[in-house]
Short mmCIF file of C-alpha atoms in Angstrom, two decimals:
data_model
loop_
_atom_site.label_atom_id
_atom_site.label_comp_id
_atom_site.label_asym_id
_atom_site.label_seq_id
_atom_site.Cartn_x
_atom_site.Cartn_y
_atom_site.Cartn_z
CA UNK D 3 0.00 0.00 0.00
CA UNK D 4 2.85 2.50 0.84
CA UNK D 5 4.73 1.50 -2.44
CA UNK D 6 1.91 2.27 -4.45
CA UNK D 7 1.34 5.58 -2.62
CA UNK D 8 4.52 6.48 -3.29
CA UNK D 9 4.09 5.66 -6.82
CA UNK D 10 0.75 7.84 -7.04
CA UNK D 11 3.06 10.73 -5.62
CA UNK D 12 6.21 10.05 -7.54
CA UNK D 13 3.50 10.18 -10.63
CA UNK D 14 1.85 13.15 -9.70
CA UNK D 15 5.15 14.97 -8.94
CA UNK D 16 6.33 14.29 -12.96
CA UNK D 17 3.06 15.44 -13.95
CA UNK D 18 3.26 18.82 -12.39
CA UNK D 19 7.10 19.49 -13.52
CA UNK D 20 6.29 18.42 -17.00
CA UNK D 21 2.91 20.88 -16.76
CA UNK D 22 5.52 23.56 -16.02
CA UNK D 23 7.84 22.91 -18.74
CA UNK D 24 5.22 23.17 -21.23
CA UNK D 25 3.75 26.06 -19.82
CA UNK D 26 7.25 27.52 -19.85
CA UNK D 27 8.32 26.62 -23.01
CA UNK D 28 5.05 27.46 -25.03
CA UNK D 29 4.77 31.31 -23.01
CA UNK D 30 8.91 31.56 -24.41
CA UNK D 31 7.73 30.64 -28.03
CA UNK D 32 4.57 32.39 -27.74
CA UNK D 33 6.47 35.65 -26.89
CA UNK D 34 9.81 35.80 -27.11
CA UNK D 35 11.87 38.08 -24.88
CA UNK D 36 12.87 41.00 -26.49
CA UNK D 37 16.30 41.88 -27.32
CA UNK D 38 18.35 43.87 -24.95
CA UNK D 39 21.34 46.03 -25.19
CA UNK D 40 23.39 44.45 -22.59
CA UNK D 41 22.72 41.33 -24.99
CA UNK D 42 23.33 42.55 -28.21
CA UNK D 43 26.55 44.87 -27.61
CA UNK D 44 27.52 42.49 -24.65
CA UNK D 45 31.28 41.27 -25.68
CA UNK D 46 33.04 38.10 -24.73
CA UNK D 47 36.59 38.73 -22.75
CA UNK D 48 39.58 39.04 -25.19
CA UNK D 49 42.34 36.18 -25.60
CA UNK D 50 45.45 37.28 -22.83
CA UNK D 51 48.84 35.21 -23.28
CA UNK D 52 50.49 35.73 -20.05
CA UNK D 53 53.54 34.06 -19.33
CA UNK D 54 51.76 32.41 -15.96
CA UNK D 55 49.35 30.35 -18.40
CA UNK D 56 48.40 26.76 -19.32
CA UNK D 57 49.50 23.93 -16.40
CA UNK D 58 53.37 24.29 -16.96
CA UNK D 59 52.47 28.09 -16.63
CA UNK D 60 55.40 30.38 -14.56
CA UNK D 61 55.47 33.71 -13.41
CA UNK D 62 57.51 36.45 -15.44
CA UNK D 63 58.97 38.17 -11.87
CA UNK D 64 59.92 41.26 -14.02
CA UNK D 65 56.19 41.78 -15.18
CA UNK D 66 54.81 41.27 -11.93
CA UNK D 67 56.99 43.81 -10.27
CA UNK D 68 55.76 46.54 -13.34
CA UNK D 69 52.35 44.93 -12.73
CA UNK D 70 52.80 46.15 -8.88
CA UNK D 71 53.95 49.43 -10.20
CA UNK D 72 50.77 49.96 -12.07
CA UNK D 73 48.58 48.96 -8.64
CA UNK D 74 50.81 51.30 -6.90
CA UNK D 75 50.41 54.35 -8.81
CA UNK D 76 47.46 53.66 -10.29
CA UNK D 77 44.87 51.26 -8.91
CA UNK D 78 45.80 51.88 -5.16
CA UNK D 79 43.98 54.98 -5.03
CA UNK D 80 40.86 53.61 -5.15
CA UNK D 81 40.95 49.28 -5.09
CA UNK D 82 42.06 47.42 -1.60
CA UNK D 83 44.02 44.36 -1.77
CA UNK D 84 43.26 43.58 1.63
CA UNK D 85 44.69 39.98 1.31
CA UNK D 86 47.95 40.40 0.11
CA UNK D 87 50.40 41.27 2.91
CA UNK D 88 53.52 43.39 1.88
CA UNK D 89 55.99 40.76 3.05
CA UNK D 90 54.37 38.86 0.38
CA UNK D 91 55.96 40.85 -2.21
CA UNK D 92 58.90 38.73 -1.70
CA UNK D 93 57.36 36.13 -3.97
CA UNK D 94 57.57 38.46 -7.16
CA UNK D 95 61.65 39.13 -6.31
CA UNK D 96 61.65 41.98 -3.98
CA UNK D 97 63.75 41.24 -0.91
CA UNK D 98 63.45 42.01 2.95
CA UNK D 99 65.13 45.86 2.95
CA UNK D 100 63.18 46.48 -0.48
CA UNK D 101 59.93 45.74 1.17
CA UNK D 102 60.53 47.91 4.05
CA UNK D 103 61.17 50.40 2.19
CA UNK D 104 58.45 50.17 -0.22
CA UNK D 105 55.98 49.84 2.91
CA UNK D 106 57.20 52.06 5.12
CA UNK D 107 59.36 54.90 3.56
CA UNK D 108 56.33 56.61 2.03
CA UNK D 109 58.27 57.36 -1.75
CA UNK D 110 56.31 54.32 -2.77
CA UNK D 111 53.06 53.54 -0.67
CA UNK D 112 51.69 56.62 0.64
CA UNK D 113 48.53 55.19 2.04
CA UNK D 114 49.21 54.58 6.00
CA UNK D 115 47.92 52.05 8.18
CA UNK D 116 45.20 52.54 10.78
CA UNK D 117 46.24 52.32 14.31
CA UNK D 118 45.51 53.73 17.68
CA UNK D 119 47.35 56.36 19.29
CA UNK D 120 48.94 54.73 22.37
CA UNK D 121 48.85 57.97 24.42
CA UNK D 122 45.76 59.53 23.81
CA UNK D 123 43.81 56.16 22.55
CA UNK D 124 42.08 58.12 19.93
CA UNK D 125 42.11 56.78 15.99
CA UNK D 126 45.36 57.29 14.04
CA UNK D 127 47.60 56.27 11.29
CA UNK D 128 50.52 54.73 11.18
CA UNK D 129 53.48 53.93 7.92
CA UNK D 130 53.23 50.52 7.11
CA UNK D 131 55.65 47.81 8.25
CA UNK D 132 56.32 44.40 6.00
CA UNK D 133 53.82 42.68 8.23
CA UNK D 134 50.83 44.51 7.65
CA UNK D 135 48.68 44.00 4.16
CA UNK D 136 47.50 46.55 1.41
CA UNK D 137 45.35 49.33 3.93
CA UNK D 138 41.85 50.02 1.94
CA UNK D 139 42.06 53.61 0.59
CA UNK D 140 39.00 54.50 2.98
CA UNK D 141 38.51 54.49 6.08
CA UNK D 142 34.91 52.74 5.56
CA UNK D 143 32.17 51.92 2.49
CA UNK D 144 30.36 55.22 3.33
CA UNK D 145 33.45 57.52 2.29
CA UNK D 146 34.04 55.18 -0.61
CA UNK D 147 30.56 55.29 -1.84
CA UNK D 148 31.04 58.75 -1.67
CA UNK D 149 34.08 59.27 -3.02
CA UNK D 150 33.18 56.90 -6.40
CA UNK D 151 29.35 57.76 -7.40
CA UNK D 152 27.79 55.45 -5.05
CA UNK D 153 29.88 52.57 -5.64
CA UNK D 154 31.89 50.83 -3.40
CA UNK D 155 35.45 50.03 -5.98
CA UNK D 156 36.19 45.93 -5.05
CA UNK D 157 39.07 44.32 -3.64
CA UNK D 158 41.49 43.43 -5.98
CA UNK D 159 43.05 40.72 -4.19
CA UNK D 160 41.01 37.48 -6.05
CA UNK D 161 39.24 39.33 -8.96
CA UNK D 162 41.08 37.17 -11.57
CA UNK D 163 39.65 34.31 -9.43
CA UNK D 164 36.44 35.93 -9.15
CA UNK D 165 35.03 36.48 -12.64
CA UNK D 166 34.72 34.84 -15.68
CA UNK D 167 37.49 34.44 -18.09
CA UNK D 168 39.68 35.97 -14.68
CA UNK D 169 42.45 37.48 -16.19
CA UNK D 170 41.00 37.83 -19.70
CA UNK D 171 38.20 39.71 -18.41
CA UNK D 172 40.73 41.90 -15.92
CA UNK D 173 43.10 42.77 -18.99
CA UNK D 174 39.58 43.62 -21.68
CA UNK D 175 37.80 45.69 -19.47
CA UNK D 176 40.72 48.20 -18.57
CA UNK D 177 41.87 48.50 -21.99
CA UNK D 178 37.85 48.51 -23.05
CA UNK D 179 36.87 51.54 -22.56
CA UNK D 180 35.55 53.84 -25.63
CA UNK D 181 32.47 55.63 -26.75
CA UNK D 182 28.93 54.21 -27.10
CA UNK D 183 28.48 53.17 -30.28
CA UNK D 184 25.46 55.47 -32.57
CA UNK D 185 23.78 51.57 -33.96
CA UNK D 186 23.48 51.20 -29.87
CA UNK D 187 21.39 54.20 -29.49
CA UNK D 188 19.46 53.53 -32.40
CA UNK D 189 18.39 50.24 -31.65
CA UNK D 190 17.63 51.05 -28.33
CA UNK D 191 17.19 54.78 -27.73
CA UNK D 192 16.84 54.56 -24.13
CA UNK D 193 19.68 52.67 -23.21
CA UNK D 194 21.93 56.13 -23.02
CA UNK D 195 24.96 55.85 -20.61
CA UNK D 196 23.94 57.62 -17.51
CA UNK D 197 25.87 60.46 -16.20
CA UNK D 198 28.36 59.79 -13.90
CA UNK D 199 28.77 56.00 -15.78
CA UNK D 200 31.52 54.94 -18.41
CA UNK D 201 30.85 52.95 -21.81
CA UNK D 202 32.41 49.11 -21.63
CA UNK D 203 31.39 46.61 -23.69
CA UNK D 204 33.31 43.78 -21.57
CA UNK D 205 31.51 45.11 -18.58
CA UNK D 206 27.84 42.75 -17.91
CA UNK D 207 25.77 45.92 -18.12
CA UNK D 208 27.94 48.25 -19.90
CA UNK D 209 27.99 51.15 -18.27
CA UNK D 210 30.56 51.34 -15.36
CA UNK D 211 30.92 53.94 -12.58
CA UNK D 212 34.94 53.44 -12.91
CA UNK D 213 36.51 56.32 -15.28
CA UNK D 214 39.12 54.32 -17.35
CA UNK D 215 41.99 53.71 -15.36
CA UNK D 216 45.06 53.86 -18.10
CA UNK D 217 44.18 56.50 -20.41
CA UNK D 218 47.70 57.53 -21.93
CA UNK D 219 51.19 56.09 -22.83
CA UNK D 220 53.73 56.45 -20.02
CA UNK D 221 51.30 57.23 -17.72
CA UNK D 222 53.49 54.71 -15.36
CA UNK D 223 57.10 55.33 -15.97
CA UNK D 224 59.22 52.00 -15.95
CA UNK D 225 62.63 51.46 -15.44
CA UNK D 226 65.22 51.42 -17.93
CA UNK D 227 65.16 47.98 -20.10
CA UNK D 228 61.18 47.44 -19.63
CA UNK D 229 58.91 47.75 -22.78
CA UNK D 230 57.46 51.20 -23.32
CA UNK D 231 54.53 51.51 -20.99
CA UNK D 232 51.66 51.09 -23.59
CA UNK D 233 47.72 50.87 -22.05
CA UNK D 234 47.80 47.75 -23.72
CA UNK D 235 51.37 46.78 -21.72
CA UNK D 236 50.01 48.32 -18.13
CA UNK D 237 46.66 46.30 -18.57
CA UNK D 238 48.53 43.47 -19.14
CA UNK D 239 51.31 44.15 -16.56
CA UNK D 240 48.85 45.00 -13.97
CA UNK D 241 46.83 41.83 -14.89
CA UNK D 242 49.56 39.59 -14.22
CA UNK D 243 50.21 40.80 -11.15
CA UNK D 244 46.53 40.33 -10.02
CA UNK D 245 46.92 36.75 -11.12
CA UNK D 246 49.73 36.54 -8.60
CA UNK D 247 47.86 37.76 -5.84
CA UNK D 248 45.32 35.43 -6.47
CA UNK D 249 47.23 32.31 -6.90
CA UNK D 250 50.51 33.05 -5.43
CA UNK D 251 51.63 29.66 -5.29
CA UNK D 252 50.62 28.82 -8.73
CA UNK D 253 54.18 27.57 -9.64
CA UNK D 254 54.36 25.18 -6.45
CA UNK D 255 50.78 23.80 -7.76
CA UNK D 256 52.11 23.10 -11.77
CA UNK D 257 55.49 22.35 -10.27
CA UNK D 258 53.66 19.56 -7.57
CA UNK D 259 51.24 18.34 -10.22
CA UNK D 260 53.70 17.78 -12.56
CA UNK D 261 55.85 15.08 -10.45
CA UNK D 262 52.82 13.58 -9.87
CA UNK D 263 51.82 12.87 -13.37
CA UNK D 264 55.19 11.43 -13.94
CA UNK D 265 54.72 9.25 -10.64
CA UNK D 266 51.52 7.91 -12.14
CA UNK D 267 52.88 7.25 -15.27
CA UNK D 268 55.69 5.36 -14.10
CA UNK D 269 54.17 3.65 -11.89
CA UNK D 270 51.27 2.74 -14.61
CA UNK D 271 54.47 1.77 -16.75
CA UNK D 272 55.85 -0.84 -13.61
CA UNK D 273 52.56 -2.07 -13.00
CA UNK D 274 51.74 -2.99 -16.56
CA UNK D 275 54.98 -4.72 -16.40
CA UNK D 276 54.34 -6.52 -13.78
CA UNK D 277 51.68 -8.04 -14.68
CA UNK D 278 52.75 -9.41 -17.98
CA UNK D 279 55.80 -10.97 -15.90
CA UNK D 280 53.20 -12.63 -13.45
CA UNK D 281 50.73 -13.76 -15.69
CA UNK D 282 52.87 -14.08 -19.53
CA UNK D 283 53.29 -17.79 -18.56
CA UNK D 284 50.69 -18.82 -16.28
CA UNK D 285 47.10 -21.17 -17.77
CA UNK D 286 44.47 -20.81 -15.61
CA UNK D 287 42.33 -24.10 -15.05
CA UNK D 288 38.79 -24.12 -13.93
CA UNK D 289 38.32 -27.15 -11.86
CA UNK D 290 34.65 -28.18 -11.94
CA UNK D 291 32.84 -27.94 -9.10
CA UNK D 292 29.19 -29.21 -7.35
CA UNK D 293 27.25 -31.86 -10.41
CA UNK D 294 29.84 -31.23 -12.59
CA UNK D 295 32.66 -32.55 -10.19
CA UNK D 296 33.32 -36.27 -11.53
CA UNK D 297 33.85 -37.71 -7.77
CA UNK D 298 30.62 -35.99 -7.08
CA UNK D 299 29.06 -37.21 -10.17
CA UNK D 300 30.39 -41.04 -9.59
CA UNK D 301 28.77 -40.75 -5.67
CA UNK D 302 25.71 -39.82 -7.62
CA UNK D 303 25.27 -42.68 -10.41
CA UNK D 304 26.14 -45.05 -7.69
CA UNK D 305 23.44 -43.94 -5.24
CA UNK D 306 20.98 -44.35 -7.70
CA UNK D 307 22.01 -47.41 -8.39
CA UNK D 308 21.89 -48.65 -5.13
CA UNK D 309 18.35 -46.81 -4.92
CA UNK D 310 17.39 -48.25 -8.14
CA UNK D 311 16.84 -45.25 -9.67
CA UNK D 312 16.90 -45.43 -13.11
CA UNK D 313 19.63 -42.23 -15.14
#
């Protein structure tokens, strides 16, 4: 009785879901939803070759530390990377007296640390030491909101890990920037960047409340043997070093998943081996067993016999 209950349920519960789907599928072809700008002009991320790609990937340490540069003098004014710590930096080459003085000198990273002031225990700021991570530019989310058109600019620290296409997307929308295309407004007249927004085709809704970050050549000024300091080179700079402060131990991961594979394969290799040196000579027999045993089966003829029971 409880089986077929559960049946009459199980049956009804199909019926309703496949009532749904109809009624879903027939309202979509019925009336289609109508186009939308953030549909049609929508773009998909661009293709980014970065040195740190594909699982025998590594990072270019020289890239990374132009890629910091960028953050520094560009990004930091705005984006947190609340995660990263500045003794960290030692990963893309810098090394201990570098860090302190990038941290704490105040010709690099003028944004201080907050802290309390031991003798009056009132709010204060401090200069950064290696230990501490990336301050936020504000002190909270109300003077950022108010400080960026009502939006609150992200932490940097995972956004290649947090979006789709990660770095791809990273590198396209700073380097996508440009003016709203006229067959855009005249397919959909209302759809008009608002004040205060920026046209991005790589952005979901395109219209961004971040200006565009690198707007001119040389804006950052590298050192002497870097390539000339492009948008297209401090996107991609700058991207690269958000990959590393995503997934700083990257190289440990390719580097510990490649001994691994070669483990596996070898010992694939020796066990494949093995087994042909085991087995290569060996004939299995199957000895028969229960009526088909012939001991069993001469027990058997002679008990009927003795029975006198005839086969």
């Amino acid at each position: 009785m409880i089986r077929l209950i559960a049946r009459i349920v199980g049956i009804g519960f199909v019926g309703v879901l496949l009532l749904s789907l109809y009624g879903t599928v027939s309202d979509y072809v019925a009336a289609p939803p109508e186009p939308t700008a953030e549909h049609e002009f929508h773009r998909e991320a661009k293709e980014l070759d970065l040195e740190s790609n594909g699982p025998l990937g590594k990072f270019d340490r020289a890239q990374l530390q132009r890629g910091l540069q960028v953050y520094t003098e560009v990004c930091a004014g705005c984006h947190s990377l609340n995660r990263v710590a500045f003794a960290d930096l030692a990963g893309i080459g810098y090394k201990e007296g570098q860090i302190k003085a990038y941290a704490g000198s105040g010709n690099f990273w003028k944004i201080e640390v907050p802290s309390i002031n031991p003798d009056t225990g009132e709010a204060s700021t401090r200069k950064a030491i290696p230990s501490d991570r990336f301050p936020s530019p504000y002190a909270n989310d109300t003077a950022a909101r108010a400080a960026n058109n009502n939006a609150i600019p992200p932490d940097l620290s995972l956004m290649t890990k947090a979006r789709e296409n990660g770095a791809a997307y990273v590198y396209s929308l700073l380097t996508g920037y440009e003016a709203q295309p006229a067959e855009l407004l005249k397919e959909f007249p209302t759809a008009k960047t608002p004040t205060g927004l920026y046209y991005n085709p790589y952005f979901a809704n395109l219209n961004i409340a971040m200006p565009a970050p690198l707007t001119s050549e040389g804006q950052v000024s590298y050192g002497e043997g870097a390539p000339k300091a492009t948008v297209d080179q401090m996107a991609k700079d700058v991207t690269a070093f958000l990959v590393w402060t995503a997934e700083p131990k990257l190289e440990n991961r390719h580097r510990s998943g490649l001994v691994v594979v070669i483990f596996l394969m070898i010992a694939t290799l020796l066990g494949y081996l093995s087994y042909q040196n085991i087995w290569a000579e060996a004939k299995r027999k199957v000895a028969p067993k229960g009526p088909l045993d012939p001991d069993n089966k001469a027990k058997r003829n002679r008990a009927k016999a003795k029975a006198g029971i005839a086969g």
